[in-house]
Structure formats: C-alpha cells, structure tokens
Tab-separated table of C-alpha atoms in Angstrom:
chain	number	residue	atom	x	y	z
A	1	MET	CA	0.023	0.039	0.065
A	2	PHE	CA	2.766	2.474	1.053
A	3	ILE	CA	4.957	1.444	-1.779
A	4	LEU	CA	2.134	2.001	-4.276
A	5	LEU	CA	1.489	5.300	-2.794
A	6	GLY	CA	5.146	6.130	-3.084
A	7	GLU	CA	5.125	5.413	-6.896
A	8	VAL	CA	2.212	7.422	-7.374
A	9	ASN	CA	3.747	10.434	-5.712
A	10	LEU	CA	7.043	9.951	-7.723
A	11	LYS	CA	5.078	10.017	-10.922
A	12	LYS	CA	3.741	13.438	-10.129
A	13	ASP	CA	7.207	14.815	-9.410
A	14	ILE	CA	7.755	16.523	-12.717
A	15	PHE	CA	10.737	18.515	-13.716
A	16	LYS	CA	10.074	21.578	-15.991
A	17	VAL	CA	12.155	24.144	-17.328
A	18	ALA	CA	10.459	27.004	-19.145
A	19	ASN	CA	7.295	24.908	-19.264
A	20	LYS	CA	9.226	22.062	-21.014
A	21	LYS	CA	9.025	18.823	-19.324
A	22	ILE	CA	12.382	17.081	-18.757
A	23	GLN	CA	12.498	13.509	-17.775
A	24	SER	CA	15.826	13.354	-16.144
A	25	ARG	CA	17.048	15.788	-13.415
A	26	LEU	CA	20.526	14.859	-14.533
A	27	ILE	CA	21.720	17.172	-17.266
A	28	VAL	CA	25.179	16.322	-18.867
A	29	GLY	CA	27.757	18.222	-20.615
A	30	THR	CA	29.439	16.690	-23.885
A	31	GLY	CA	32.958	18.139	-23.725
A	32	LYS	CA	36.228	16.371	-22.771
A	33	TYR	CA	35.350	12.949	-24.000
A	34	LYS	CA	37.838	10.791	-25.777
A	35	ASN	CA	35.565	10.604	-28.879
A	36	PHE	CA	32.008	11.127	-30.017
A	37	LEU	CA	31.176	7.439	-29.641
A	38	GLU	CA	32.183	7.675	-25.967
A	39	THR	CA	30.163	10.820	-25.568
A	40	ALA	CA	27.091	9.033	-26.996
A	41	LYS	CA	27.583	5.984	-24.788
A	42	ALA	CA	28.057	8.254	-21.610
A	43	VAL	CA	25.001	10.267	-22.381
A	44	LYS	CA	22.982	7.016	-22.885
A	45	ALA	CA	24.031	5.587	-19.537
A	46	SER	CA	23.430	8.760	-17.755
A	47	GLY	CA	19.712	8.662	-18.696
A	48	ALA	CA	19.831	12.334	-19.348
A	49	ASP	CA	17.513	13.880	-22.125
A	50	MET	CA	19.289	17.294	-22.072
A	51	VAL	CA	22.745	17.899	-23.057
A	52	THR	CA	24.781	21.045	-23.153
A	53	VAL	CA	26.700	21.923	-26.405
A	54	ALA	CA	29.096	24.551	-27.389
A	55	THR	CA	29.147	26.600	-30.705
A	56	ARG	CA	32.301	26.700	-32.504
A	57	ARG	CA	33.794	27.236	-36.061
A	58	VAL	CA	33.341	24.292	-38.478
A	59	ASN	CA	36.862	22.733	-39.500
A	60	ILE	CA	36.742	23.728	-43.070
A	61	THR	CA	40.056	21.975	-44.014
A	62	ASP	CA	38.848	18.565	-42.926
A	63	LYS	CA	35.529	17.838	-44.726
A	64	LYS	CA	35.378	14.314	-43.268
A	65	LYS	CA	35.611	15.268	-39.615
A	66	PRO	CA	32.734	13.698	-37.702
A	67	MET	CA	30.213	16.060	-36.021
A	68	LEU	CA	28.592	15.882	-32.767
A	69	THR	CA	24.986	15.781	-34.457
A	70	ASP	CA	26.062	12.560	-36.158
A	71	PHE	CA	26.292	10.760	-32.735
A	72	LEU	CA	23.725	12.672	-30.736
A	73	ASN	CA	20.440	13.032	-32.655
A	74	PRO	CA	19.083	16.602	-31.778
A	75	LYS	CA	15.593	15.311	-32.499
A	76	LYS	CA	15.827	12.754	-29.811
A	77	ILE	CA	17.844	14.553	-27.216
A	78	ILE	CA	17.347	18.188	-26.082
A	79	TYR	CA	20.407	20.272	-27.106
A	80	LEU	CA	21.096	23.070	-24.663
A	81	PRO	CA	23.251	25.625	-26.529
A	82	ASN	CA	25.657	27.168	-23.993
A	83	THR	CA	28.061	30.112	-24.244
A	84	ALA	CA	31.144	28.428	-22.695
A	85	GLY	CA	34.249	30.357	-23.375
A	86	CYS	CA	32.479	33.779	-23.705
A	87	PHE	CA	34.004	36.554	-21.548
A	88	THR	CA	31.863	39.411	-22.632
A	89	SER	CA	28.067	39.970	-23.023
A	90	ASP	CA	28.580	40.699	-26.676
A	91	GLU	CA	30.397	37.405	-27.201
A	92	ALA	CA	27.584	35.463	-25.444
A	93	LEU	CA	24.807	37.112	-27.381
A	94	ARG	CA	26.433	36.489	-30.718
A	95	THR	CA	26.977	32.789	-29.681
A	96	LEU	CA	23.297	32.309	-28.707
A	97	ARG	CA	21.799	34.227	-31.681
A	98	LEU	CA	23.891	31.893	-33.838
A	99	ALA	CA	22.692	28.742	-31.766
A	100	ARG	CA	19.120	29.865	-32.126
A	101	GLU	CA	19.566	30.200	-36.073
A	102	MET	CA	21.081	26.732	-36.118
A	103	GLY	CA	18.718	24.743	-34.306
A	104	GLY	CA	15.653	27.108	-33.778
A	105	TRP	CA	16.046	26.475	-29.934
A	106	LYS	CA	15.148	29.409	-27.573
A	107	LEU	CA	16.096	27.484	-24.407
A	108	VAL	CA	19.676	28.295	-23.826
A	109	LYS	CA	22.401	28.210	-21.276
A	110	LEU	CA	24.189	31.642	-20.583
A	111	GLU	CA	27.514	31.541	-19.162
A	112	VAL	CA	29.699	34.611	-19.083
A	113	LEU	CA	33.084	34.107	-17.540
A	114	GLY	CA	35.141	36.735	-15.739
A	115	ASP	CA	38.610	34.987	-15.077
A	116	LYS	CA	40.620	32.523	-16.910
A	117	LYS	CA	42.172	30.931	-13.811
A	118	THR	CA	38.963	30.325	-11.963
A	119	LEU	CA	36.364	30.441	-14.713
A	120	TYR	CA	34.338	32.330	-12.272
A	121	PRO	CA	31.237	33.955	-13.634
A	122	ASN	CA	31.308	37.542	-14.425
A	123	MET	CA	27.847	38.576	-12.767
A	124	ILE	CA	27.786	42.102	-14.212
A	125	GLU	CA	28.032	40.761	-17.896
A	126	THR	CA	25.676	37.904	-17.006
A	127	ILE	CA	22.973	40.214	-15.831
A	128	LYS	CA	23.318	42.551	-18.674
A	129	SER	CA	23.160	39.546	-21.143
A	130	THR	CA	20.118	37.932	-19.421
A	131	LYS	CA	18.003	41.232	-19.632
A	132	ILE	CA	18.749	41.450	-23.499
A	133	LEU	CA	18.218	37.756	-24.130
A	134	VAL	CA	14.816	37.563	-22.318
A	135	LYS	CA	13.829	40.663	-24.235
A	136	GLU	CA	14.629	38.816	-27.424
A	137	GLY	CA	12.462	35.829	-26.439
A	138	PHE	CA	15.133	33.414	-25.301
A	139	LYS	CA	14.525	31.082	-22.456
A	140	VAL	CA	17.799	31.558	-20.480
A	141	MET	CA	19.153	29.129	-17.895
A	142	VAL	CA	21.945	31.181	-16.210
A	143	TYR	CA	25.118	29.998	-14.847
A	144	CYS	CA	25.851	32.158	-11.848
A	145	THR	CA	27.669	32.632	-8.449
A	146	ASP	CA	26.084	31.347	-5.473
A	147	ASP	CA	25.160	34.739	-4.255
A	148	PRO	CA	21.271	34.720	-3.179
A	149	LEU	CA	20.866	38.388	-4.045
A	150	LEU	CA	22.251	37.976	-7.548
A	151	ALA	CA	20.278	34.757	-7.970
A	152	LYS	CA	17.174	36.632	-7.059
A	153	LYS	CA	18.025	39.424	-9.380
A	154	LEU	CA	18.323	36.999	-12.283
A	155	GLU	CA	15.014	35.423	-11.610
A	156	ASP	CA	13.376	38.992	-11.520
A	157	LEU	CA	14.890	39.685	-14.830
A	158	GLY	CA	13.169	36.483	-16.165
A	159	ALA	CA	15.704	33.743	-16.012
A	160	SER	CA	14.186	30.345	-16.630
A	161	ALA	CA	16.596	28.469	-14.323
A	162	ILE	CA	19.342	29.565	-11.691
A	163	MET	CA	22.465	27.639	-12.189
A	164	PRO	CA	24.824	28.321	-9.297
A	165	LEU	CA	28.188	26.814	-9.224
A	166	ALA	CA	28.945	24.229	-6.619
A	167	SER	CA	32.688	24.997	-7.061
A	168	PRO	CA	34.561	26.266	-10.114
A	169	ILE	CA	34.150	24.603	-13.494
A	170	GLY	CA	36.233	21.419	-13.916
A	171	THR	CA	37.751	21.446	-10.359
A	172	GLY	CA	35.507	18.547	-8.999
A	173	LEU	CA	35.697	19.997	-5.539
A	174	GLY	CA	32.066	19.368	-4.881
A	175	LEU	CA	29.503	21.671	-2.968
A	176	GLN	CA	31.623	24.289	-1.192
A	177	ASN	CA	28.719	26.468	0.093
A	178	LYS	CA	25.655	24.337	0.983
A	179	ILE	CA	24.149	27.230	2.914
A	180	ASN	CA	24.200	29.679	-0.011
A	181	ILE	CA	22.814	27.027	-2.361
A	182	SER	CA	20.015	26.261	0.244
A	183	LEU	CA	19.271	29.990	0.427
A	184	ILE	CA	18.769	30.159	-3.309
A	185	ILE	CA	16.764	27.091	-3.420
A	186	ASN	CA	14.407	28.334	-0.642
A	187	GLN	CA	13.790	31.592	-2.476
A	188	SER	CA	13.583	30.567	-6.144
A	189	LYS	CA	10.337	30.030	-7.877
A	190	VAL	CA	12.130	28.862	-11.005
A	191	PRO	CA	14.261	25.663	-10.972
A	192	VAL	CA	17.725	25.615	-9.158
A	193	ILE	CA	20.080	23.396	-11.135
A	194	VAL	CA	23.703	23.099	-9.538
A	195	ASP	CA	26.193	23.497	-12.388
A	196	ALA	CA	29.999	23.081	-12.261
A	197	GLY	CA	32.343	21.620	-9.709
A	198	ILE	CA	30.537	18.359	-8.978
A	199	GLY	CA	33.375	15.812	-8.458
A	200	THR	CA	31.679	12.491	-7.994
A	201	ALA	CA	28.309	10.695	-7.679
A	202	SER	CA	27.736	11.494	-4.022
A	203	ASP	CA	28.186	15.399	-4.683
A	204	ALA	CA	25.021	15.112	-6.909
A	205	THR	CA	23.163	13.274	-4.300
A	206	ILE	CA	24.050	15.946	-1.755
A	207	ALA	CA	22.958	18.684	-4.128
A	208	MET	CA	19.739	16.880	-4.723
A	209	GLU	CA	19.128	16.206	-1.067
A	210	LEU	CA	19.344	19.897	-0.426
A	211	GLY	CA	16.372	20.368	-2.686
A	212	CYS	CA	17.991	21.381	-6.016
A	213	ASP	CA	15.695	20.709	-9.001
A	214	GLY	CA	18.680	19.123	-11.086
A	215	VAL	CA	22.329	19.086	-11.442
A	216	LEU	CA	24.614	19.537	-14.579
A	217	VAL	CA	27.730	17.486	-14.841
A	218	ASN	CA	30.410	17.222	-17.375
A	219	SER	CA	34.080	16.787	-16.119
A	220	ALA	CA	33.100	14.349	-13.326
A	221	ILE	CA	31.872	11.912	-16.057
A	222	ALA	CA	34.035	12.692	-18.821
A	223	ASN	CA	37.123	12.689	-16.768
A	224	ALA	CA	36.470	9.437	-14.821
A	225	LYS	CA	38.581	6.440	-15.453
A	226	LYS	CA	35.424	4.703	-16.944
A	227	PRO	CA	33.199	7.469	-18.170
A	228	VAL	CA	30.187	5.276	-19.040
A	229	LEU	CA	30.059	3.557	-15.788
A	230	MET	CA	30.384	6.996	-13.963
A	231	ALA	CA	27.561	8.163	-16.052
A	232	LYS	CA	25.352	5.374	-14.754
A	233	ALA	CA	26.469	6.173	-11.057
A	234	PHE	CA	25.336	9.734	-11.594
A	235	LYS	CA	22.046	8.695	-12.933
A	236	ASP	CA	21.404	6.535	-9.785
A	237	ALA	CA	22.842	9.239	-7.523
A	238	VAL	CA	20.461	12.027	-8.814
A	239	ILE	CA	17.469	9.650	-8.560
A	240	SER	CA	18.528	8.667	-4.992
A	241	GLY	CA	19.173	12.285	-3.931
A	242	ARG	CA	15.795	13.385	-5.223
A	243	ASN	CA	14.053	10.471	-3.418
A	244	SER	CA	15.865	11.174	-0.222
A	245	PHE	CA	14.810	14.870	-0.590
A	246	LEU	CA	11.052	13.943	-1.219
A	247	ALA	CA	11.232	11.402	1.724
A	248	GLY	CA	12.516	14.112	4.123
A	249	ARG	CA	15.492	13.055	6.290
A	250	MET	CA	15.327	12.264	9.934
A	251	GLU	CA	16.049	15.028	12.522
A	252	LYS	CA	19.829	15.146	13.756
A	253	LYS	CA	20.249	14.534	17.517
A	254	PHE	CA	22.969	14.975	19.795
A	255	LEU	CA	22.614	11.812	21.747
A	256	ALA	CA	21.915	8.179	20.553
A	257	SER	CA	18.542	6.625	20.274
A	258	PRO	CA	18.425	2.704	20.030
A	259	SER	CA	16.945	1.091	16.857
A	260	SER	CA	15.742	-1.993	18.824
A	261	PRO	CA	13.282	-1.540	21.802
A	262	PHE	CA	14.537	-1.872	25.384
A	263	LYS	CA	11.235	-3.489	26.341
A	264	GLY	CA	11.353	-7.284	26.534
A	265	ILE	CA	14.924	-7.434	26.714
A	266	ILE	CA	16.175	-10.684	28.185
B	1	MET	CA	37.655	34.725	-58.761
B	2	ALA	CA	37.129	36.388	-55.424
B	3	LYS	CA	38.711	36.015	-52.103
B	4	ILE	CA	36.899	35.639	-49.061
B	5	GLN	CA	37.777	35.023	-45.326
B	6	LEU	CA	36.179	31.793	-44.251
B	7	ASN	CA	36.517	30.953	-40.617
B	8	GLY	CA	39.416	33.112	-40.305
B	9	LYS	CA	41.189	31.491	-43.330
B	10	LYS	CA	41.631	33.202	-46.849
B	11	VAL	CA	39.799	31.109	-49.355
B	12	SER	CA	39.437	31.652	-53.142
B	13	ILE	CA	35.928	31.086	-54.637
B	14	ARG	CA	34.282	31.709	-58.041
B	15	SER	CA	32.690	35.245	-58.017
B	16	ASN	CA	29.031	35.545	-57.349
B	17	ILE	CA	28.352	32.103	-55.851
B	18	SER	CA	25.774	31.928	-52.857
B	19	ILE	CA	26.130	30.836	-49.486
B	20	TYR	CA	24.339	27.701	-50.353
B	21	ASP	CA	26.900	26.989	-53.171
B	22	LEU	CA	29.765	27.591	-50.550
B	23	LEU	CA	28.010	25.079	-48.235
B	24	VAL	CA	27.721	22.503	-51.041
B	25	ARG	CA	31.556	23.011	-51.758
B	26	TYR	CA	32.248	22.092	-47.994
B	27	LYS	CA	29.542	19.264	-47.918
B	28	LEU	CA	27.757	21.309	-45.187
B	29	ASN	CA	24.444	21.895	-46.984
B	30	ASN	CA	22.820	18.960	-45.057
B	31	LYS	CA	24.496	19.762	-41.694
B	32	LYS	CA	23.262	21.728	-38.835
B	33	VAL	CA	25.130	25.044	-39.124
B	34	ALA	CA	24.759	28.679	-38.753
B	35	ILE	CA	26.267	31.414	-40.802
B	36	GLU	CA	27.494	34.945	-40.273
B	37	HIS	CA	28.102	37.044	-43.417
B	38	ASN	CA	30.149	40.205	-42.623
B	39	GLY	CA	28.861	40.105	-39.139
B	40	LYS	CA	25.346	39.535	-39.771
B	41	ILE	CA	23.460	36.249	-39.080
B	42	ILE	CA	21.755	34.992	-42.282
B	43	GLN	CA	18.457	33.013	-42.071
B	44	LYS	CA	18.585	29.543	-43.834
B	45	VAL	CA	15.891	30.707	-46.430
B	46	ARG	CA	18.134	33.199	-47.605
B	47	TYR	CA	21.290	31.091	-48.306
B	48	LYS	CA	20.595	30.655	-51.907
B	49	LYS	CA	19.802	34.331	-52.641
B	50	ARG	CA	22.789	35.757	-50.690
B	51	LEU	CA	25.924	36.128	-52.961
B	52	LEU	CA	29.443	36.441	-51.987
B	53	LYS	CA	31.918	39.093	-53.352
B	54	ASN	CA	35.653	39.902	-52.776
B	55	ASN	CA	36.818	40.519	-49.219
B	56	ASP	CA	33.580	39.039	-47.586
B	57	LYS	CA	33.929	37.551	-44.218
B	58	ILE	CA	32.090	34.271	-43.518
B	59	GLU	CA	31.789	32.398	-40.358
B	60	ILE	CA	30.295	28.764	-40.292
B	61	VAL	CA	29.651	27.387	-36.954
B	62	HIS	CA	28.223	24.196	-35.565
B	63	PHE	CA	27.670	22.457	-32.285
B	64	ILE	CA	30.579	20.635	-30.575
B	65	GLY	CA	30.862	18.853	-27.304
B	66	GLY	CA	30.887	21.332	-24.379
B	67	GLY	CA	30.008	21.655	-20.857
C-alpha cells in the first residue's frame, strides 16, 4: 500500500524548465570525452535527455571530420546551447543568436566568464546579457555565482533557471557552500540546477538532497577512468538524492537513540 | 575569382556564388550549421539568394561537445 502510494507520488514529481517537461534531473555536458562514440555512450548511460553543447567554427580544412550531431540526434535529445568560453556579454549574445539560428532553440544556457584561472562567472556581464536575451524571447538558464541576492536578481529579470556553481568549473571540488545553495533553493520559484564543480556521484546526491531541481555534470563523468560507468553512477545518484529529499531526512540528534526497543530485553 | 575570409582563413571562390553554393562545396548543406556574413546572421531561407563578393567575411559554426 505504502509502496504503491510512493510510486504514485513519484510520478507526479515532474521536472520542468520554461514549461518544457524534462524526464531526467541530470543534465550532462558533452565536452572532454575521448571521442563522440564515448560521448554518446555516456549520455545514454546517464539517462539524461538534455545535453549542453558549445558553438564553434566548423573545421573547413577537414570535410570528413565527424560532427556531434551525427552521434547525438538533436531530434531525440534536447540540445542546450551554451556560451562556454565567452568573456563578454557581446560574445555570449552573438553565440546564442547563432545557436538559435542553427537549431531554432530558444532554451539556452548563458555563461559569461570573468577570469581564466577560476572560470568564475562575471555577474555584471551575465545580468546585462540576461536582460537582453529575455527581451529577445530566449528562455535563459543562467550559470551564476552562489550569491542569493544576484540569483534573485536573475529570477526577477526573467531567467528560466538559476544555475549556481558548486565550485569552479572542472575542479571536482563538490559543493563548497551548501548554505548559499539552500538559500537560493528556498527563495527561487524557477528551477535551481547546480552547475559546475561536481566531482563525484555523491556530490550530486548531496545537491539533490538539499532540494536542487537538477544538476549539470560534465567533467566528473568525462574525466572518470570509466566515463560510461560513472554516467550510470550519476543517474542513480541523482534519483537517490531526489527520493531522499522527497522522503525528508530524519532529525539530527546529539545523543543516541536505540534502533531496537529496550522493552522485553532478556 | 574572389577571395573571402572563411572561418578566419583566406579562401578563393568563384565570383557571385551563393552561401548555399559555398556550403555544398564544403559538404555542409545538409548539416546543422549557422552562418554569419560580414557580421550578420543569415537565415537559412536566404542562403541561395545571398551572394558572396571579394573580401567578404564568412563564419560557419556548428555544435561541438561542451559543458
């Protein structure tokens, strides 16, 4: 009876970004893999139905060079164009306008970086870009710092999702400021997706247990010794974390409480 | 003949070919790409009408793996 009820509840637990239903709360990046075949295998194992992609020049000197779209069908998987590598608002806008022309997608991930060493988001340029993109009809998921005030500002400007970093991109340092992430989760009416810095599957579980709506992972899967297996680990970790959040953890106590009753002891 | 700058490289083309012709030459006409012609994004429906001339700058981009 209880199990049945649990299943029913889980079915109602729908993840939506900009009114678009997304099956998996794990979004994966497609960078840093050995080749496109490995990318495709890892994406499949992760269960993700949304992947981030970057926009770059076509290699015109090698006409036979394989393309990502030959391995990940944009009709079957949601492409989320990003602005990785952009350091100014103008660069980010140019990239996303091109991406929109390419695939017709309005749902995009904005990321404007401020510093090459830390790849920390430049929030001044990010806010400026968000304003313009929203005005142009884009649905913008925004990579940002874990500052609750700036996260609120982005939401007020019309961001479709808030994507605070766990720690700097590609570091694998995990969630460094759970308090700030929690503050952002509690105040936001749009989805909060932790992006960047996740190092291993348990980091994703922790983020989901805090109440994040989803996580975005790239390096932790691509740089694992066995990326496809790690992709599966992340799939399970995100489901576990979400279930754990929905179940509601027990209260923390200072003193012990026995699991077996004292009554009837021999 | 005309010289254009394609993705940062100098390339010789026949005069007055269209963007579509250029895509065919690079086997990109059936691929998911986007194009900037002298800094302006060109809609797909205009590829055949848009002609290239000397010193034009063309950027052809596509999606690659990224986080």
